[in-house]
Amino acid sequence: MSRAFPLWMLLFSIGILFSACVRGIPGERLPEGSRPTAPPPGRTGGQGTVARPPASPPRPSPIEEPSGQAMTLEGRITAVIPGGYQVDGHRVHVSPEADAEGPLPVGVYVTVVGIVRPDGSIEAEVLEVLRRPGAEREWEGTLEQVHADGYQIDGRRAFVLPTTEVIGDPKPGSSVYLSGFEQPDGSLVADTVIVIETEP
């Protein structure tokens, strides 16, 4: 003779099955101390699609000050251009109204005080030869070469400015005395050049 299945046991069994479905079946246990492995750098989850690296940020402009701002620049004249100079990669405009020494040759270090223009160049208000404190020098040697903008004395470059006082007739082979100052690259800017002895 069969016995009826109690209703409460049927409901209890259904509840257990429903709870198991909601929680999910637990997976295998990881060994003690192990951790899930993160996806490798540059990859996303899922199908492992390779992500593109972020684009490199644009290089800052050589002149970071906004247009119209005052700025000071120290550097070497690398080129003489129409209306001014190229100073360490910066275009410097020198108007007739500017307080500027010159004309100056390539290779001379200068200090520029001016205003940044909309195109990133500089409108100079003051441009003067860079004279560092403690860089004054006196020099005696043999003049080896004569250049349009100065001399070579004992293998050392010496620039002559429009304000340089030259006494005598400097020629190759002459012994000369020079007073002036040393530039950051070791060359000289002469304030005075005196011929001591001329090669016969």
PDB file of C-alpha atoms in Angstrom:
ATOM      1  CA  MET A   1       0.000   0.000   0.000  1.00  0.00           C
ATOM      2  CA  SER A   2       1.503   3.300  -1.109  1.00  0.00           C
ATOM      3  CA  ARG A   3       1.882   6.234   1.257  1.00  0.00           C
ATOM      4  CA  ALA A   4       1.104   9.851   0.257  1.00  0.00           C
ATOM      5  CA  PHE A   5       4.148  12.147  -0.001  1.00  0.00           C
ATOM      6  CA  PRO A   6       3.716  14.917   2.599  1.00  0.00           C
ATOM      7  CA  LEU A   7       3.168  18.364   1.121  1.00  0.00           C
ATOM      8  CA  TRP A   8       5.582  20.050   3.491  1.00  0.00           C
ATOM      9  CA  MET A   9       8.480  17.836   2.328  1.00  0.00           C
ATOM     10  CA  LEU A  10       7.711  18.701  -1.279  1.00  0.00           C
ATOM     11  CA  LEU A  11       7.816  22.419  -0.535  1.00  0.00           C
ATOM     12  CA  PHE A  12      11.045  21.991   1.479  1.00  0.00           C
ATOM     13  CA  SER A  13      12.760  20.207  -1.454  1.00  0.00           C
ATOM     14  CA  ILE A  14      11.674  22.899  -3.913  1.00  0.00           C
ATOM     15  CA  GLY A  15      13.127  25.597  -1.602  1.00  0.00           C
ATOM     16  CA  ILE A  16      16.504  23.844  -1.444  1.00  0.00           C
ATOM     17  CA  LEU A  17      16.681  23.570  -5.248  1.00  0.00           C
ATOM     18  CA  PHE A  18      15.723  27.230  -5.688  1.00  0.00           C
ATOM     19  CA  SER A  19      18.408  28.376  -3.199  1.00  0.00           C
ATOM     20  CA  ALA A  20      21.066  26.326  -5.007  1.00  0.00           C
ATOM     21  CA  CYS A  21      20.153  27.925  -8.349  1.00  0.00           C
ATOM     22  CA  VAL A  22      20.358  31.442  -6.904  1.00  0.00           C
ATOM     23  CA  ARG A  23      23.756  30.918  -5.205  1.00  0.00           C
ATOM     24  CA  GLY A  24      25.287  28.985  -8.066  1.00  0.00           C
ATOM     25  CA  ILE A  25      27.373  25.905  -7.851  1.00  0.00           C
ATOM     26  CA  PRO A  26      30.679  26.658  -6.112  1.00  0.00           C
ATOM     27  CA  GLY A  27      33.774  26.072  -8.201  1.00  0.00           C
ATOM     28  CA  GLU A  28      36.984  24.424  -7.230  1.00  0.00           C
ATOM     29  CA  ARG A  29      38.841  25.950  -4.311  1.00  0.00           C
ATOM     30  CA  LEU A  30      42.122  27.725  -5.081  1.00  0.00           C
ATOM     31  CA  PRO A  31      45.260  26.485  -3.357  1.00  0.00           C
ATOM     32  CA  GLU A  32      46.120  28.293  -0.140  1.00  0.00           C
ATOM     33  CA  GLY A  33      47.894  31.636  -0.803  1.00  0.00           C
ATOM     34  CA  SER A  34      47.099  31.747  -4.522  1.00  0.00           C
ATOM     35  CA  ARG A  35      45.393  34.717  -6.153  1.00  0.00           C
ATOM     36  CA  PRO A  36      43.464  35.142  -9.405  1.00  0.00           C
ATOM     37  CA  THR A  37      45.726  36.239 -12.255  1.00  0.00           C
ATOM     38  CA  ALA A  38      45.024  39.760 -13.575  1.00  0.00           C
ATOM     39  CA  PRO A  39      44.909  40.301 -17.364  1.00  0.00           C
ATOM     40  CA  PRO A  40      48.293  41.352 -18.811  1.00  0.00           C
ATOM     41  CA  PRO A  41      48.986  45.087 -19.250  1.00  0.00           C
ATOM     42  CA  GLY A  42      47.560  46.535 -22.424  1.00  0.00           C
ATOM     43  CA  ARG A  43      44.789  43.891 -22.683  1.00  0.00           C
ATOM     44  CA  THR A  44      41.174  44.012 -21.656  1.00  0.00           C
ATOM     45  CA  GLY A  45      39.110  41.243 -20.183  1.00  0.00           C
ATOM     46  CA  GLY A  46      36.717  39.063 -22.145  1.00  0.00           C
ATOM     47  CA  GLN A  47      38.259  38.093 -25.485  1.00  0.00           C
ATOM     48  CA  GLY A  48      41.639  39.658 -24.607  1.00  0.00           C
ATOM     49  CA  THR A  49      41.471  42.455 -27.179  1.00  0.00           C
ATOM     50  CA  VAL A  50      44.737  44.418 -27.303  1.00  0.00           C
ATOM     51  CA  ALA A  51      44.116  48.006 -26.215  1.00  0.00           C
ATOM     52  CA  ARG A  52      45.918  50.818 -28.043  1.00  0.00           C
ATOM     53  CA  PRO A  53      48.426  52.712 -25.883  1.00  0.00           C
ATOM     54  CA  PRO A  54      47.432  56.296 -25.091  1.00  0.00           C
ATOM     55  CA  ALA A  55      48.656  58.873 -27.566  1.00  0.00           C
ATOM     56  CA  SER A  56      51.811  60.754 -26.564  1.00  0.00           C
ATOM     57  CA  PRO A  57      51.086  64.253 -25.252  1.00  0.00           C
ATOM     58  CA  PRO A  58      52.121  67.061 -27.618  1.00  0.00           C
ATOM     59  CA  ARG A  59      55.488  68.651 -26.946  1.00  0.00           C
ATOM     60  CA  PRO A  60      55.253  72.010 -25.239  1.00  0.00           C
ATOM     61  CA  SER A  61      55.966  75.081 -27.309  1.00  0.00           C
ATOM     62  CA  PRO A  62      59.493  76.507 -26.874  1.00  0.00           C
ATOM     63  CA  ILE A  63      57.805  79.628 -25.480  1.00  0.00           C
ATOM     64  CA  GLU A  64      55.312  78.569 -22.810  1.00  0.00           C
ATOM     65  CA  GLU A  65      54.317  82.087 -21.751  1.00  0.00           C
ATOM     66  CA  PRO A  66      51.033  83.266 -23.292  1.00  0.00           C
ATOM     67  CA  SER A  67      50.979  85.957 -25.937  1.00  0.00           C
ATOM     68  CA  GLY A  68      51.505  89.448 -24.548  1.00  0.00           C
ATOM     69  CA  GLN A  69      53.453  88.272 -21.503  1.00  0.00           C
ATOM     70  CA  ALA A  70      56.877  89.679 -20.652  1.00  0.00           C
ATOM     71  CA  MET A  71      59.780  87.239 -20.572  1.00  0.00           C
ATOM     72  CA  THR A  72      63.565  87.090 -20.254  1.00  0.00           C
ATOM     73  CA  LEU A  73      65.734  84.820 -22.394  1.00  0.00           C
ATOM     74  CA  GLU A  74      69.452  84.058 -22.206  1.00  0.00           C
ATOM     75  CA  GLY A  75      71.152  82.162 -25.004  1.00  0.00           C
ATOM     76  CA  ARG A  76      73.512  82.041 -27.945  1.00  0.00           C
ATOM     77  CA  ILE A  77      72.860  83.754 -31.262  1.00  0.00           C
ATOM     78  CA  THR A  78      72.660  80.915 -33.781  1.00  0.00           C
ATOM     79  CA  ALA A  79      71.604  82.942 -36.832  1.00  0.00           C
ATOM     80  CA  VAL A  80      71.152  86.515 -37.999  1.00  0.00           C
ATOM     81  CA  ILE A  81      67.702  86.838 -39.593  1.00  0.00           C
ATOM     82  CA  PRO A  82      65.837  89.753 -41.182  1.00  0.00           C
ATOM     83  CA  GLY A  83      64.823  92.095 -38.404  1.00  0.00           C
ATOM     84  CA  GLY A  84      66.566  90.254 -35.607  1.00  0.00           C
ATOM     85  CA  TYR A  85      68.247  87.041 -34.491  1.00  0.00           C
ATOM     86  CA  GLN A  86      67.668  83.375 -33.795  1.00  0.00           C
ATOM     87  CA  VAL A  87      68.608  82.796 -30.147  1.00  0.00           C
ATOM     88  CA  ASP A  88      68.802  79.116 -29.135  1.00  0.00           C
ATOM     89  CA  GLY A  89      65.884  78.258 -31.428  1.00  0.00           C
ATOM     90  CA  HIS A  90      63.771  81.296 -30.503  1.00  0.00           C
ATOM     91  CA  ARG A  91      63.017  83.955 -33.087  1.00  0.00           C
ATOM     92  CA  VAL A  92      63.771  87.395 -31.648  1.00  0.00           C
ATOM     93  CA  HIS A  93      62.583  90.546 -33.422  1.00  0.00           C
ATOM     94  CA  VAL A  94      64.606  93.701 -32.805  1.00  0.00           C
ATOM     95  CA  SER A  95      62.924  96.932 -33.857  1.00  0.00           C
ATOM     96  CA  PRO A  96      64.750 100.266 -34.233  1.00  0.00           C
ATOM     97  CA  GLU A  97      63.023 101.396 -31.025  1.00  0.00           C
ATOM     98  CA  ALA A  98      64.513  98.556 -28.967  1.00  0.00           C
ATOM     99  CA  ASP A  99      67.393  99.196 -26.576  1.00  0.00           C
ATOM    100  CA  ALA A 100      69.756  96.784 -28.295  1.00  0.00           C
ATOM    101  CA  GLU A 101      73.499  96.328 -28.665  1.00  0.00           C
ATOM    102  CA  GLY A 102      74.685  95.456 -32.111  1.00  0.00           C
ATOM    103  CA  PRO A 103      74.853  94.437 -34.753  1.00  0.00           C
ATOM    104  CA  LEU A 104      76.050  91.210 -33.147  1.00  0.00           C
ATOM    105  CA  PRO A 105      77.618  88.157 -34.829  1.00  0.00           C
ATOM    106  CA  VAL A 106      76.620  84.517 -34.584  1.00  0.00           C
ATOM    107  CA  GLY A 107      78.184  82.899 -31.520  1.00  0.00           C
ATOM    108  CA  VAL A 108      77.685  85.763 -29.065  1.00  0.00           C
ATOM    109  CA  TYR A 109      75.548  85.080 -25.979  1.00  0.00           C
ATOM    110  CA  VAL A 110      72.838  87.622 -25.206  1.00  0.00           C
ATOM    111  CA  THR A 111      70.151  88.507 -22.685  1.00  0.00           C
ATOM    112  CA  VAL A 112      66.770  89.374 -24.178  1.00  0.00           C
ATOM    113  CA  VAL A 113      63.903  91.088 -22.371  1.00  0.00           C
ATOM    114  CA  GLY A 114      60.735  91.343 -24.415  1.00  0.00           C
ATOM    115  CA  ILE A 115      57.130  90.430 -25.100  1.00  0.00           C
ATOM    116  CA  VAL A 116      55.845  87.120 -26.479  1.00  0.00           C
ATOM    117  CA  ARG A 117      54.069  87.578 -29.802  1.00  0.00           C
ATOM    118  CA  PRO A 118      51.033  85.530 -30.943  1.00  0.00           C
ATOM    119  CA  ASP A 119      53.255  83.348 -33.170  1.00  0.00           C
ATOM    120  CA  GLY A 120      55.524  82.444 -30.224  1.00  0.00           C
ATOM    121  CA  SER A 121      58.405  84.694 -31.261  1.00  0.00           C
ATOM    122  CA  ILE A 122      59.749  87.473 -29.034  1.00  0.00           C
ATOM    123  CA  GLU A 123      59.577  91.202 -29.606  1.00  0.00           C
ATOM    124  CA  ALA A 124      62.742  92.468 -27.899  1.00  0.00           C
ATOM    125  CA  GLU A 125      62.599  95.578 -25.762  1.00  0.00           C
ATOM    126  CA  VAL A 126      66.163  95.121 -24.468  1.00  0.00           C
ATOM    127  CA  LEU A 127      68.903  92.999 -26.048  1.00  0.00           C
ATOM    128  CA  GLU A 128      72.384  93.081 -24.616  1.00  0.00           C
ATOM    129  CA  VAL A 129      75.496  90.939 -24.616  1.00  0.00           C
ATOM    130  CA  LEU A 130      75.519  88.482 -21.716  1.00  0.00           C
ATOM    131  CA  ARG A 131      78.230  89.473 -19.264  1.00  0.00           C
ATOM    132  CA  ARG A 132      78.348  87.003 -16.412  1.00  0.00           C
ATOM    133  CA  PRO A 133      79.746  88.162 -13.050  1.00  0.00           C
ATOM    134  CA  GLY A 134      83.291  86.921 -12.562  1.00  0.00           C
ATOM    135  CA  ALA A 135      83.812  86.174 -16.271  1.00  0.00           C
ATOM    136  CA  GLU A 136      86.221  89.071 -16.906  1.00  0.00           C
ATOM    137  CA  ARG A 137      89.476  87.949 -18.543  1.00  0.00           C
ATOM    138  CA  GLU A 138      92.811  89.336 -19.698  1.00  0.00           C
ATOM    139  CA  TRP A 139      94.720  87.434 -22.356  1.00  0.00           C
ATOM    140  CA  GLU A 140      98.031  87.625 -24.187  1.00  0.00           C
ATOM    141  CA  GLY A 141      98.814  85.408 -27.123  1.00  0.00           C
ATOM    142  CA  THR A 142      99.611  85.042 -30.788  1.00  0.00           C
ATOM    143  CA  LEU A 143      96.970  86.031 -33.296  1.00  0.00           C
ATOM    144  CA  GLU A 144      96.544  83.075 -35.653  1.00  0.00           C
ATOM    145  CA  GLN A 145      93.589  84.049 -37.839  1.00  0.00           C
ATOM    146  CA  VAL A 146      91.566  87.166 -38.636  1.00  0.00           C
ATOM    147  CA  HIS A 147      87.801  86.718 -39.105  1.00  0.00           C
ATOM    148  CA  ALA A 148      85.088  89.161 -40.125  1.00  0.00           C
ATOM    149  CA  ASP A 149      83.750  89.102 -36.559  1.00  0.00           C
ATOM    150  CA  GLY A 150      86.978  88.698 -34.589  1.00  0.00           C
ATOM    151  CA  TYR A 151      90.158  86.685 -34.232  1.00  0.00           C
ATOM    152  CA  GLN A 152      91.574  83.341 -33.277  1.00  0.00           C
ATOM    153  CA  ILE A 153      94.233  83.754 -30.610  1.00  0.00           C
ATOM    154  CA  ASP A 154      96.208  80.696 -29.507  1.00  0.00           C
ATOM    155  CA  GLY A 155      93.397  78.450 -30.719  1.00  0.00           C
ATOM    156  CA  ARG A 156      90.706  80.416 -28.909  1.00  0.00           C
ATOM    157  CA  ARG A 157      87.880  82.314 -30.591  1.00  0.00           C
ATOM    158  CA  ALA A 158      87.675  86.009 -29.715  1.00  0.00           C
ATOM    159  CA  PHE A 159      84.679  88.061 -30.906  1.00  0.00           C
ATOM    160  CA  VAL A 160      84.962  91.750 -31.710  1.00  0.00           C
ATOM    161  CA  LEU A 161      81.876  93.946 -31.219  1.00  0.00           C
ATOM    162  CA  PRO A 162      81.138  97.411 -32.623  1.00  0.00           C
ATOM    163  CA  THR A 163      82.102  98.773 -29.181  1.00  0.00           C
ATOM    164  CA  THR A 164      85.476  96.930 -29.057  1.00  0.00           C
ATOM    165  CA  GLU A 165      88.520  99.211 -28.989  1.00  0.00           C
ATOM    166  CA  VAL A 166      91.268  97.932 -31.297  1.00  0.00           C
ATOM    167  CA  ILE A 167      94.711  99.556 -31.015  1.00  0.00           C
ATOM    168  CA  GLY A 168      97.232  98.743 -33.728  1.00  0.00           C
ATOM    169  CA  ASP A 169      96.895  96.603 -36.832  1.00  0.00           C
ATOM    170  CA  PRO A 170      96.154  92.995 -35.817  1.00  0.00           C
ATOM    171  CA  LYS A 171      97.602  90.532 -38.326  1.00  0.00           C
ATOM    172  CA  PRO A 172      98.341  86.801 -38.222  1.00  0.00           C
ATOM    173  CA  GLY A 173     101.531  86.273 -36.241  1.00  0.00           C
ATOM    174  CA  SER A 174     101.095  89.415 -34.130  1.00  0.00           C
ATOM    175  CA  SER A 175     101.383  89.271 -30.356  1.00  0.00           C
ATOM    176  CA  VAL A 176      98.266  90.826 -28.855  1.00  0.00           C
ATOM    177  CA  TYR A 177      96.775  91.719 -25.496  1.00  0.00           C
ATOM    178  CA  LEU A 178      93.043  91.259 -25.035  1.00  0.00           C
ATOM    179  CA  SER A 179      90.723  92.261 -22.214  1.00  0.00           C
ATOM    180  CA  GLY A 180      87.104  91.215 -22.122  1.00  0.00           C
ATOM    181  CA  PHE A 181      85.053  88.345 -20.753  1.00  0.00           C
ATOM    182  CA  GLU A 182      84.610  84.644 -21.265  1.00  0.00           C
ATOM    183  CA  GLN A 183      81.365  83.193 -22.640  1.00  0.00           C
ATOM    184  CA  PRO A 184      79.701  79.975 -21.428  1.00  0.00           C
ATOM    185  CA  ASP A 185      81.247  77.994 -24.318  1.00  0.00           C
ATOM    186  CA  GLY A 186      84.777  79.209 -23.531  1.00  0.00           C
ATOM    187  CA  SER A 187      85.070  81.752 -26.334  1.00  0.00           C
ATOM    188  CA  LEU A 188      85.965  85.375 -25.589  1.00  0.00           C
ATOM    189  CA  VAL A 189      84.298  88.698 -26.263  1.00  0.00           C
ATOM    190  CA  ALA A 190      86.858  91.484 -26.496  1.00  0.00           C
ATOM    191  CA  ASP A 191      86.398  94.932 -25.005  1.00  0.00           C
ATOM    192  CA  THR A 192      89.959  95.935 -25.920  1.00  0.00           C
ATOM    193  CA  VAL A 193      92.542  94.480 -28.312  1.00  0.00           C
ATOM    194  CA  ILE A 194      96.080  95.894 -28.319  1.00  0.00           C
ATOM    195  CA  VAL A 195      98.809  94.803 -30.718  1.00  0.00           C
ATOM    196  CA  ILE A 196     101.960  94.335 -28.616  1.00  0.00           C
ATOM    197  CA  GLU A 197     104.327  93.169 -31.322  1.00  0.00           C
ATOM    198  CA  THR A 198     103.848  92.714 -35.039  1.00  0.00           C
ATOM    199  CA  GLU A 199     105.382  89.806 -36.922  1.00  0.00           C
ATOM    200  CA  PRO A 200     108.124  91.246 -39.215  1.00  0.00           C
TER     201      PRO A 200
END
